[in-house]
Short mmCIF file of C-alpha atoms and ligand atoms in Angstrom, two decimals:
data_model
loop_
_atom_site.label_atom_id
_atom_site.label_comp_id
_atom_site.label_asym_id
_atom_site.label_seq_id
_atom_site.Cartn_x
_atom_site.Cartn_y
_atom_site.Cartn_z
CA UNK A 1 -259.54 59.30 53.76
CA UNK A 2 -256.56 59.04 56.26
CA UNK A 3 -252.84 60.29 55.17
CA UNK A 4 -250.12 57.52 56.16
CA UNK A 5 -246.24 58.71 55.82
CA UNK A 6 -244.55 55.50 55.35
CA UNK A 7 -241.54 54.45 53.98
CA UNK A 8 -238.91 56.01 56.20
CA UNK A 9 -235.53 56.81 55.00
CA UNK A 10 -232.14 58.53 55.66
CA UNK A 11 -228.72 59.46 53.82
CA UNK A 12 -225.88 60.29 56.14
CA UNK A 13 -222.82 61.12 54.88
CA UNK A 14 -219.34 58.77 55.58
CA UNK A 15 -217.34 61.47 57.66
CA UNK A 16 -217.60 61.19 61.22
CA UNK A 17 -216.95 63.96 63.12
CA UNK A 18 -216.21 63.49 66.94
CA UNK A 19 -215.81 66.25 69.62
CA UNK A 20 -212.33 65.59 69.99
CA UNK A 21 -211.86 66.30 66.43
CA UNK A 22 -213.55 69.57 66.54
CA UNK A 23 -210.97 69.67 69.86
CA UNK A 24 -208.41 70.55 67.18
CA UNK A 25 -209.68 72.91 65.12
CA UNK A 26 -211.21 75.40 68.17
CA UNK A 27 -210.92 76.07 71.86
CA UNK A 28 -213.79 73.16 73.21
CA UNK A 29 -213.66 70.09 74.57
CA UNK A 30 -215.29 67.00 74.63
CA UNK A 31 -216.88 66.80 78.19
CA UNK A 32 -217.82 70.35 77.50
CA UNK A 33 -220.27 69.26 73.98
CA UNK A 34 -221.29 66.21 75.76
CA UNK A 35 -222.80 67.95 78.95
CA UNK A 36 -223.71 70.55 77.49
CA UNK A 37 -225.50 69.02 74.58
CA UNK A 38 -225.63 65.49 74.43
CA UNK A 39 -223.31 65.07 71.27
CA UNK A 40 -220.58 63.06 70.62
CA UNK A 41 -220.07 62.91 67.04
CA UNK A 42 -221.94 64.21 63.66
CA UNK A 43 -221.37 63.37 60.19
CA UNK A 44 -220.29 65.69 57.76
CA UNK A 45 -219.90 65.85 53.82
CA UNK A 46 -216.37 65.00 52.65
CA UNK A 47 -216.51 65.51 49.06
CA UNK A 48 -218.75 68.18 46.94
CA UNK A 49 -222.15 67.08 48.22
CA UNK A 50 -225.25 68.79 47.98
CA UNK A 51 -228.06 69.41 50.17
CA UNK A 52 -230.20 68.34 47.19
CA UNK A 53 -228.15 65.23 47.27
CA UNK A 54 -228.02 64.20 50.60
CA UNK A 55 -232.09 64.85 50.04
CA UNK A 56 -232.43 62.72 46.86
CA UNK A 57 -230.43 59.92 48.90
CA UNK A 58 -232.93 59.51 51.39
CA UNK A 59 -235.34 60.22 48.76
CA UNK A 60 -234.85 57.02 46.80
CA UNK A 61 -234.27 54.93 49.64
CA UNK A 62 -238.11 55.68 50.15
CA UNK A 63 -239.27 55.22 46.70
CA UNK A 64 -237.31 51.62 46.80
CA UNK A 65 -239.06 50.67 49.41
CA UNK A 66 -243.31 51.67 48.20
CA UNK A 67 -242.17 52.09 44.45
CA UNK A 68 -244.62 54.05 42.22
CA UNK A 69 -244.97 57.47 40.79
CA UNK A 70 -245.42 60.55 43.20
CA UNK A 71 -247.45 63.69 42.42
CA UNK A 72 -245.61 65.97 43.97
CA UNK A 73 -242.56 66.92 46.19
CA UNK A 74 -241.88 68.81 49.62
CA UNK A 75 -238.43 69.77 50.66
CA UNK A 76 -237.53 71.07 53.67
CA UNK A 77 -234.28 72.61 54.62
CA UNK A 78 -232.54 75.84 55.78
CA UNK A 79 -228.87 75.04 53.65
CA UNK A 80 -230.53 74.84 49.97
CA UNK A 81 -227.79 74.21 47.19
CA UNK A 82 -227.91 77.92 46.18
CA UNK A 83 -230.17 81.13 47.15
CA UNK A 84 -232.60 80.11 44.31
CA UNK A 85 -234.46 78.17 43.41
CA UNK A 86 -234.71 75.74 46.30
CA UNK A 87 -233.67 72.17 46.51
CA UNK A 88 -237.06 70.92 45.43
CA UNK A 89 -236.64 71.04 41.62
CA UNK A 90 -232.70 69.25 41.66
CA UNK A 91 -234.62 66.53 43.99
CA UNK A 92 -236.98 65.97 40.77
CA UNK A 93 -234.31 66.33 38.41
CA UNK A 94 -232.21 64.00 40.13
CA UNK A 95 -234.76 61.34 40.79
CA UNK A 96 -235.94 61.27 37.26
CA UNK A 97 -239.19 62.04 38.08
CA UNK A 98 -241.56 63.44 35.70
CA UNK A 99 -242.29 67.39 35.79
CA UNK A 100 -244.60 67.04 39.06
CA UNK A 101 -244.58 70.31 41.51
CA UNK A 102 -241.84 70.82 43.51
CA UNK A 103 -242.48 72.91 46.89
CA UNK A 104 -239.66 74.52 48.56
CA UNK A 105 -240.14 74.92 52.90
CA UNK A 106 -238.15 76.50 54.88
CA UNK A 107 -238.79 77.04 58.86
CA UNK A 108 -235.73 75.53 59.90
CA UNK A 109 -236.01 72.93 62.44
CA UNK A 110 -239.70 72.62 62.43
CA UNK A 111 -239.36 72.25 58.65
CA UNK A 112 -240.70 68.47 58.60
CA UNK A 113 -243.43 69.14 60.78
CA UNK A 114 -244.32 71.82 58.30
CA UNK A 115 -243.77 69.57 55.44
CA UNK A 116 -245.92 66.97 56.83
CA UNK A 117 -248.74 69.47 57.62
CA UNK A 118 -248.79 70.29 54.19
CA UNK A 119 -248.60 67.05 52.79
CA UNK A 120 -251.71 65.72 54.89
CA UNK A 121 -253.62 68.75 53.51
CA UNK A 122 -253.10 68.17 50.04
CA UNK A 123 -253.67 65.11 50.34
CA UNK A 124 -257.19 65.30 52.24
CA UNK A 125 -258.25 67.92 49.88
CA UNK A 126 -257.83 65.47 46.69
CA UNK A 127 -255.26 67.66 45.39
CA UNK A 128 -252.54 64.67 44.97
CA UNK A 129 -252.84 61.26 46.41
CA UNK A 130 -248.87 60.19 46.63
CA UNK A 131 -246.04 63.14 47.86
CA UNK A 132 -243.01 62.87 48.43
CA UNK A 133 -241.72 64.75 52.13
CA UNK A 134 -237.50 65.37 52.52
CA UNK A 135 -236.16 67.42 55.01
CA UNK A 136 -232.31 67.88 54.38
CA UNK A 137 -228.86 70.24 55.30
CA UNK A 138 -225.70 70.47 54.94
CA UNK A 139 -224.43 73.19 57.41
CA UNK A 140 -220.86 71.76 57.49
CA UNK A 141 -219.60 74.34 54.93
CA UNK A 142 -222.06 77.24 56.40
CA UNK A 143 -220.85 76.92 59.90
CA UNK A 144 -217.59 79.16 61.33
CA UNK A 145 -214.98 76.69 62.81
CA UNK A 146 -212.74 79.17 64.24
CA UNK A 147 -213.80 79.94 68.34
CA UNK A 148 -215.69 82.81 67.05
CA UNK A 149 -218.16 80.11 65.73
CA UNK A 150 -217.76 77.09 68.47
CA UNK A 151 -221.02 77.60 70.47
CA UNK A 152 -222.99 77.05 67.11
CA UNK A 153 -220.17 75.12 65.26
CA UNK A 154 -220.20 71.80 67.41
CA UNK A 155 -224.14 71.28 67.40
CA UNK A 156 -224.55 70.95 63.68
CA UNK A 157 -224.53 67.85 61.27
CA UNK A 158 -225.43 66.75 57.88
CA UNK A 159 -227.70 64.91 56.92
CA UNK A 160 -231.38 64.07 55.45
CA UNK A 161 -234.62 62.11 56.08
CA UNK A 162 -237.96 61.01 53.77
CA UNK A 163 -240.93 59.86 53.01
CA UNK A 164 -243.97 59.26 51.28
CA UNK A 165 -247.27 60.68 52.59
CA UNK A 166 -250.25 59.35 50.69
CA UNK A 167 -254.31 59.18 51.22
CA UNK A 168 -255.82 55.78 52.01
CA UNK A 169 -258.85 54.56 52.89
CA UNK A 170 -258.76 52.02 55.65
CA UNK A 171 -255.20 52.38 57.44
CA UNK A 172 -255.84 48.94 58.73
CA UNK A 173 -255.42 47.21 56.05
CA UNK A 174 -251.90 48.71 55.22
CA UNK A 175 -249.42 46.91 53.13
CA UNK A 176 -247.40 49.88 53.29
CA UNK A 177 -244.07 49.87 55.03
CA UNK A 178 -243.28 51.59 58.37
CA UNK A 179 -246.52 53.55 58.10
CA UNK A 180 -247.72 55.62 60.79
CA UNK A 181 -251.42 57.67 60.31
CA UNK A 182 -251.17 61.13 60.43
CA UNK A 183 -253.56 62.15 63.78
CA UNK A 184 -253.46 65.82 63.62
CA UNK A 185 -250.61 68.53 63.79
CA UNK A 186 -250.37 71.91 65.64
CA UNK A 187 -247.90 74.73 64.27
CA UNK A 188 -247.18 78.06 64.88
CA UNK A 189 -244.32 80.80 64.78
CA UNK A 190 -243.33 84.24 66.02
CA UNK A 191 -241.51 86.36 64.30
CA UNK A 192 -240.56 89.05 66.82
CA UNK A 193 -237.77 86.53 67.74
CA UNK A 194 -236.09 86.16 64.06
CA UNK A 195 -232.91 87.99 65.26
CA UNK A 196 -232.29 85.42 68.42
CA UNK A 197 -231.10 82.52 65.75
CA UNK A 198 -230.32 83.39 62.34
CA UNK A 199 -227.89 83.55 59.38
CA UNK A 200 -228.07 87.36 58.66
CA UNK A 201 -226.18 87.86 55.10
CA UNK A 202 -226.69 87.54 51.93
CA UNK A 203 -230.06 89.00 52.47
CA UNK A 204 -232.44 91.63 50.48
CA UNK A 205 -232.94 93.25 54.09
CA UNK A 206 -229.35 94.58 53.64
CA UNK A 207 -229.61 98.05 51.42
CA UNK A 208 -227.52 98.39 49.01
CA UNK A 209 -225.33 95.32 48.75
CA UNK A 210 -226.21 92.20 50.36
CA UNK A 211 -222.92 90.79 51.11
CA UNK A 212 -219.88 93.22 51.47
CA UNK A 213 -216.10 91.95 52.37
CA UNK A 214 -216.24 93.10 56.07
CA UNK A 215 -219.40 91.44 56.53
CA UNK A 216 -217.66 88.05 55.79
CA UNK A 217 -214.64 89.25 58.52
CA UNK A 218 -217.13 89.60 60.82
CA UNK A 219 -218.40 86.05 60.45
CA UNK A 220 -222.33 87.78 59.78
CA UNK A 221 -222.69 85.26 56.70
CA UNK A 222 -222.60 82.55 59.73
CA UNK A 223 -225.46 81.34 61.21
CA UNK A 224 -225.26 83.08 65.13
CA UNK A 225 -227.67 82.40 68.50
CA UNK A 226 -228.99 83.61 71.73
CA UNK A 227 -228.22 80.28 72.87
CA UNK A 228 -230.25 80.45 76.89
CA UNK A 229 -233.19 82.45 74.76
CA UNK A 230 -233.73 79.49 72.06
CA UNK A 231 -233.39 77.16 74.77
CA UNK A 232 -236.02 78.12 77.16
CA UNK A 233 -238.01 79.36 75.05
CA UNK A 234 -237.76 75.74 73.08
CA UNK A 235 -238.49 73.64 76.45
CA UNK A 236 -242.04 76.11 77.26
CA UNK A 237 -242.88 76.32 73.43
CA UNK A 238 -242.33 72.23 72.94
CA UNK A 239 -244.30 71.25 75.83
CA UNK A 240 -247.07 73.93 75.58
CA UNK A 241 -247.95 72.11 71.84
CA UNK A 242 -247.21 68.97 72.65
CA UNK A 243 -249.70 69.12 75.77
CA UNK A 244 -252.52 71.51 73.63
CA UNK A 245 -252.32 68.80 70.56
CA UNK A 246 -252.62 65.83 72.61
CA UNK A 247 -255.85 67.35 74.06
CA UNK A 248 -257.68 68.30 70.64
CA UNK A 249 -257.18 64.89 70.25
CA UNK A 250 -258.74 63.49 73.87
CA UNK A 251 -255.38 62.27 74.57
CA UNK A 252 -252.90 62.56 77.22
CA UNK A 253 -248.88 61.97 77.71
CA UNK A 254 -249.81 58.71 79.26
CA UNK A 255 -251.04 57.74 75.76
CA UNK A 256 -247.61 58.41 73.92
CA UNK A 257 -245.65 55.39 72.78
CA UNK A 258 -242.58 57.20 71.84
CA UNK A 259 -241.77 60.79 71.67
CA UNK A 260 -239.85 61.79 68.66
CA UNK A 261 -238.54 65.50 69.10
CA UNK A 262 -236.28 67.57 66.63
CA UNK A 263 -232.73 67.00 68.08
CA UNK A 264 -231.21 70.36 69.02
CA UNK A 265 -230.29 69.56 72.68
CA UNK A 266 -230.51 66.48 74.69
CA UNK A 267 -231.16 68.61 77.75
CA UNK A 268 -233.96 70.06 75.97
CA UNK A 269 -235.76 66.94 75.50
CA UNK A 270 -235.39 65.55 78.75
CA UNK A 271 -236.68 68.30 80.26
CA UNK A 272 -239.80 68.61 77.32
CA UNK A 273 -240.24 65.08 78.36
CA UNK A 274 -240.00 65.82 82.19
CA UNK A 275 -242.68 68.09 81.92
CA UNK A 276 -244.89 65.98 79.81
CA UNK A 277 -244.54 63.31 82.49
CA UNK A 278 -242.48 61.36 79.71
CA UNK A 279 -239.94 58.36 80.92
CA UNK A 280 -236.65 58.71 79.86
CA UNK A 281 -236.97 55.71 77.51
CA UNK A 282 -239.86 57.00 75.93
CA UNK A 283 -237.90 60.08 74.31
CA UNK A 284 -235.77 58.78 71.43
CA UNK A 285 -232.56 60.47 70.63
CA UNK A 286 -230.47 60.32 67.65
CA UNK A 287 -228.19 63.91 68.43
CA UNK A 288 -225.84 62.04 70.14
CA UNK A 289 -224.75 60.29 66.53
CA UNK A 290 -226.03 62.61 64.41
CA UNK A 291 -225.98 66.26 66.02
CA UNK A 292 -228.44 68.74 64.76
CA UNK A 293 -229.55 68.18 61.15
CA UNK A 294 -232.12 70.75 61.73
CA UNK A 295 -235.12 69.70 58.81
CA UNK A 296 -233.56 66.32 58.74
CA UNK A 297 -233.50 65.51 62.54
CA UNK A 298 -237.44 63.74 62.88
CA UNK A 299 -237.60 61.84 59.18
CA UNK A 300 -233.67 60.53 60.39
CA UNK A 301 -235.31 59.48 63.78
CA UNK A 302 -238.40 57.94 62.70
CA UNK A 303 -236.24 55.88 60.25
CA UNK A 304 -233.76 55.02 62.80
CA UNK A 305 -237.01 53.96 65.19
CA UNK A 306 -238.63 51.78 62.99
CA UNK A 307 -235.25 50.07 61.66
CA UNK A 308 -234.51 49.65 65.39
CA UNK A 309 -238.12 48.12 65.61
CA UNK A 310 -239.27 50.13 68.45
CA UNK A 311 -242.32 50.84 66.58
CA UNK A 312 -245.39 48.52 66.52
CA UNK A 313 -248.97 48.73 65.16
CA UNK A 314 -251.29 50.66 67.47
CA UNK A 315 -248.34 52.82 69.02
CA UNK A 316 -248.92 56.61 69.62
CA UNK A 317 -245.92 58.83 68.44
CA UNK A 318 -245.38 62.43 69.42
CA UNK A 319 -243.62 64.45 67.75
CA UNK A 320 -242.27 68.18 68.51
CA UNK A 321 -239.97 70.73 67.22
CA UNK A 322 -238.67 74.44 67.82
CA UNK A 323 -236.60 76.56 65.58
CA UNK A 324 -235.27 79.45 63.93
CA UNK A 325 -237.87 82.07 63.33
CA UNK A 326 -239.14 81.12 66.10
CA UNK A 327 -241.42 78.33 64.79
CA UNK A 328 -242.62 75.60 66.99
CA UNK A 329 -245.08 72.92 66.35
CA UNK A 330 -246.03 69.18 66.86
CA UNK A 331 -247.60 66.56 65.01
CA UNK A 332 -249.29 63.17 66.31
CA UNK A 333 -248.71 59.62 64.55
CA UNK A 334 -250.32 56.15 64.87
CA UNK A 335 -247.86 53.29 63.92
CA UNK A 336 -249.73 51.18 61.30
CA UNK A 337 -247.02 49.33 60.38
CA UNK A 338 -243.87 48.49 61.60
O1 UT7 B 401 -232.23 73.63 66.60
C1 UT7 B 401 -232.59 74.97 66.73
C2 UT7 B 401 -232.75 75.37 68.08
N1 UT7 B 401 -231.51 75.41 68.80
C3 UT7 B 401 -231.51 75.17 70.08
O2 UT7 B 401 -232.54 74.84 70.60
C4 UT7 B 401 -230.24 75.35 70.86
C5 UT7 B 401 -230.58 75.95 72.19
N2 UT7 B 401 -229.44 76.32 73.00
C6 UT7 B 401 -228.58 75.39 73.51
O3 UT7 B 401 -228.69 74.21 73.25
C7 UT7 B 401 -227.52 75.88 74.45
O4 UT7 B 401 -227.78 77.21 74.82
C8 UT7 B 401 -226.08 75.76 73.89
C9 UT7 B 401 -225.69 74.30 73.80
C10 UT7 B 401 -225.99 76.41 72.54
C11 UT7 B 401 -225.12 76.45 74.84
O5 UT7 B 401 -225.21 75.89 76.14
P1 UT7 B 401 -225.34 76.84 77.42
O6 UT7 B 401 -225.35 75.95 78.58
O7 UT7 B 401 -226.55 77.71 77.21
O8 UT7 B 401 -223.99 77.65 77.38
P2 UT7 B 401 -223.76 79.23 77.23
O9 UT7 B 401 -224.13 79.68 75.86
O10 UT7 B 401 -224.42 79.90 78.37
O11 UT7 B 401 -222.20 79.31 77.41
C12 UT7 B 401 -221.57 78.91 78.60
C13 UT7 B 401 -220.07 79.07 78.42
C14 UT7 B 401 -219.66 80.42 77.85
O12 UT7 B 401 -218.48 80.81 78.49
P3 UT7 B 401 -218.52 81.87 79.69
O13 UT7 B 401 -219.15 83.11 79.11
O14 UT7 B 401 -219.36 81.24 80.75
O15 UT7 B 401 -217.08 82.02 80.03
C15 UT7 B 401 -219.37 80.12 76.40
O16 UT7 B 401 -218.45 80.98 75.84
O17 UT7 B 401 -219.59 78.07 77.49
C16 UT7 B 401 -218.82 78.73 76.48
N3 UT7 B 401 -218.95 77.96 75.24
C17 UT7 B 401 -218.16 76.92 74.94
N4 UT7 B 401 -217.14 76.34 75.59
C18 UT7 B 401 -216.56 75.26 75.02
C19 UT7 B 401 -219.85 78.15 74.24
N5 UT7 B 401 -219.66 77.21 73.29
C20 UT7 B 401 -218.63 76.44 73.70
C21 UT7 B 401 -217.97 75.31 73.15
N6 UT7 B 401 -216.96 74.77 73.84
N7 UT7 B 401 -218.35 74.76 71.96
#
């Protein structure tokens, strides 16, 4: 049995948000996001919108293109509707779908890899044969848009990515749309570094009230960041699984198609990719549309890759992500369809 995710989709809200907007509302500038990032615009929601509906978006854009029941769901995302219960169960209530389990992931940025992971399991143990994988945020109304907030403020966007991950026998026969076999996957985390990027209140760490007035003055209910610390540590941690998963599997860099990283800095995947002994036009970027969407970032770019048709049967796809926690991990496709 081999597990395929196929059937790639996004939701993106209609807002655009450029740099020179953001301009106006805090002291940055444009040439200052672009060189320092790689962003030039994001999308965020306009109107009451859920993460759970930016998630059940992409969600059905999935299911219209392999229709059929699914057994189960996995949502991944770091800006859930409300502190409980996760986005999971409003993704099944919204779709319609019968009372199938719902499991909630968090892990931030690496969330989709961590979704995946699971998926593939359940899969090869029998447990379900068709699940559904979202990753999804909306950190537009989380994030502080006075200067306070503007080194975290300008990297964020909305937005959310699916599919369907589901056991077949013989990938080579695949009817499936834009299907790529799941390889293998690596993951891992370290939790001595939870303070270095994190949204600190409402939390049951906080004794006796979890949320007090002058904790929302100070901006602590906003997510903050070591910003140097996440990113070096990002550029060793991404290349160190990238490199260790590609040789479980025999392979090397020069095997990789197209590398598909989480989008958190284009400087941070050029220089992943640098070390790899990646080409420039085997990275593919989305952050410079779509800023960070954290959980949303790989499912938005593998959807934008295959609708772009850069992806053909036979290709190898990396993918690789750091976050939050920290967490860190990578996961190997095969394009079976395009
Ligand atoms: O997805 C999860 C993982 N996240 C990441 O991987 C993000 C990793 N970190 C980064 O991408 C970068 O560290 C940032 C893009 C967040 C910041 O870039 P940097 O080159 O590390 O800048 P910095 O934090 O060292 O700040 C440089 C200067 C500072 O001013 P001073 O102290 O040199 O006077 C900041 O106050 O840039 C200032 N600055 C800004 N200026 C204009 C910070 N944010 C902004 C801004 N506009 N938005």
């Amino acid at each position: 049995m081999k597990s395929i995710a196929h059937s790639f989709s996004m939701s993106i809200p209609t807002r655009k948000v450029t740099n020179e907007d953001l301009s106006r509302v805090m002291d940055t500038s444009n040439e200052w996001i672009v060189q320092r990032t790689g962003i030039e615009s994001r999308y965020w929601v306009e109107s009451p919108t859920t993460t759970s509906d930016l998630a059940t978006q992409a969600a059905r854009g999935s299911l219209d293109r392999s229709p059929g029941a699914v057994e189960a769901i996995i949502a991944a995302t770091l800006s859930p509707d409300y502190s409980f219960p996760g986005i999971g169960v409003s993704v099944q209530h919204k779709l319609g779908l019968p009372p199938v389990p719902a499991f909630d992931v968090r892990n931030q940025c690496c969330g989709f890899l961590y979704g995946l992971e699971m998926a593939d399991a359940l899969v090869q143990v029998g447990k379900y044969r068709r699940i559904l994988v979202v990753g999804a945020e909306v950190h537009s109304t989380g994030l502080d848009m006075s200067t306070r907030g503007r080194d975290i403020a300008v990297l964020f966007g909305d937005g959310a990515g699916s599919c369907i991950v589901e056991g077949v026998e013989d990938s080579r026969s695949e009817t499936r749309p834009q299907a790529l076999e799941i390889i293998g996957s690596e993951l891992h985390s370290d939790g001595a570094h939870v303070e270095e990027l994190w949204c600190e209140h409402p939390g049951s760490a906080h004794f006796p009230t979890r949320i007090t007035q002058e904790l929302v003055a100070e901006g602590k209910v906003f997510p903050l960041m070591n910003g140097r610390k996440v990113f070096e540590h990002a550029v060793k941690r991404m290349t160190e699984v990238s490199m260790s998963l590609l040789s479980r599997h025999g392979l090397s860099a020069a095997d990789v198609n197209l590398f598909v990283p989480h989008q958190a800095n284009l400087r941070i995947n050029s220089l992943v990719a640098s070390q790899l002994g990646l080409r420039e036009d085997q990275v593919w970027n989305t952050i410079q549309n779509f800023g960070n969407t954290t959980a949303a970032t790989i499912p938005i770019g593998l959807s934008c890759a295959f609708e772009a048709g850069r992806l053909e049967p036979g290709q190898i796809v990396l993918s690789a992500a750091f976050g939050s926690g920290f967490t860190w991990g990578a996961t190997l496709l095969k394009v079976v369809r395009g």
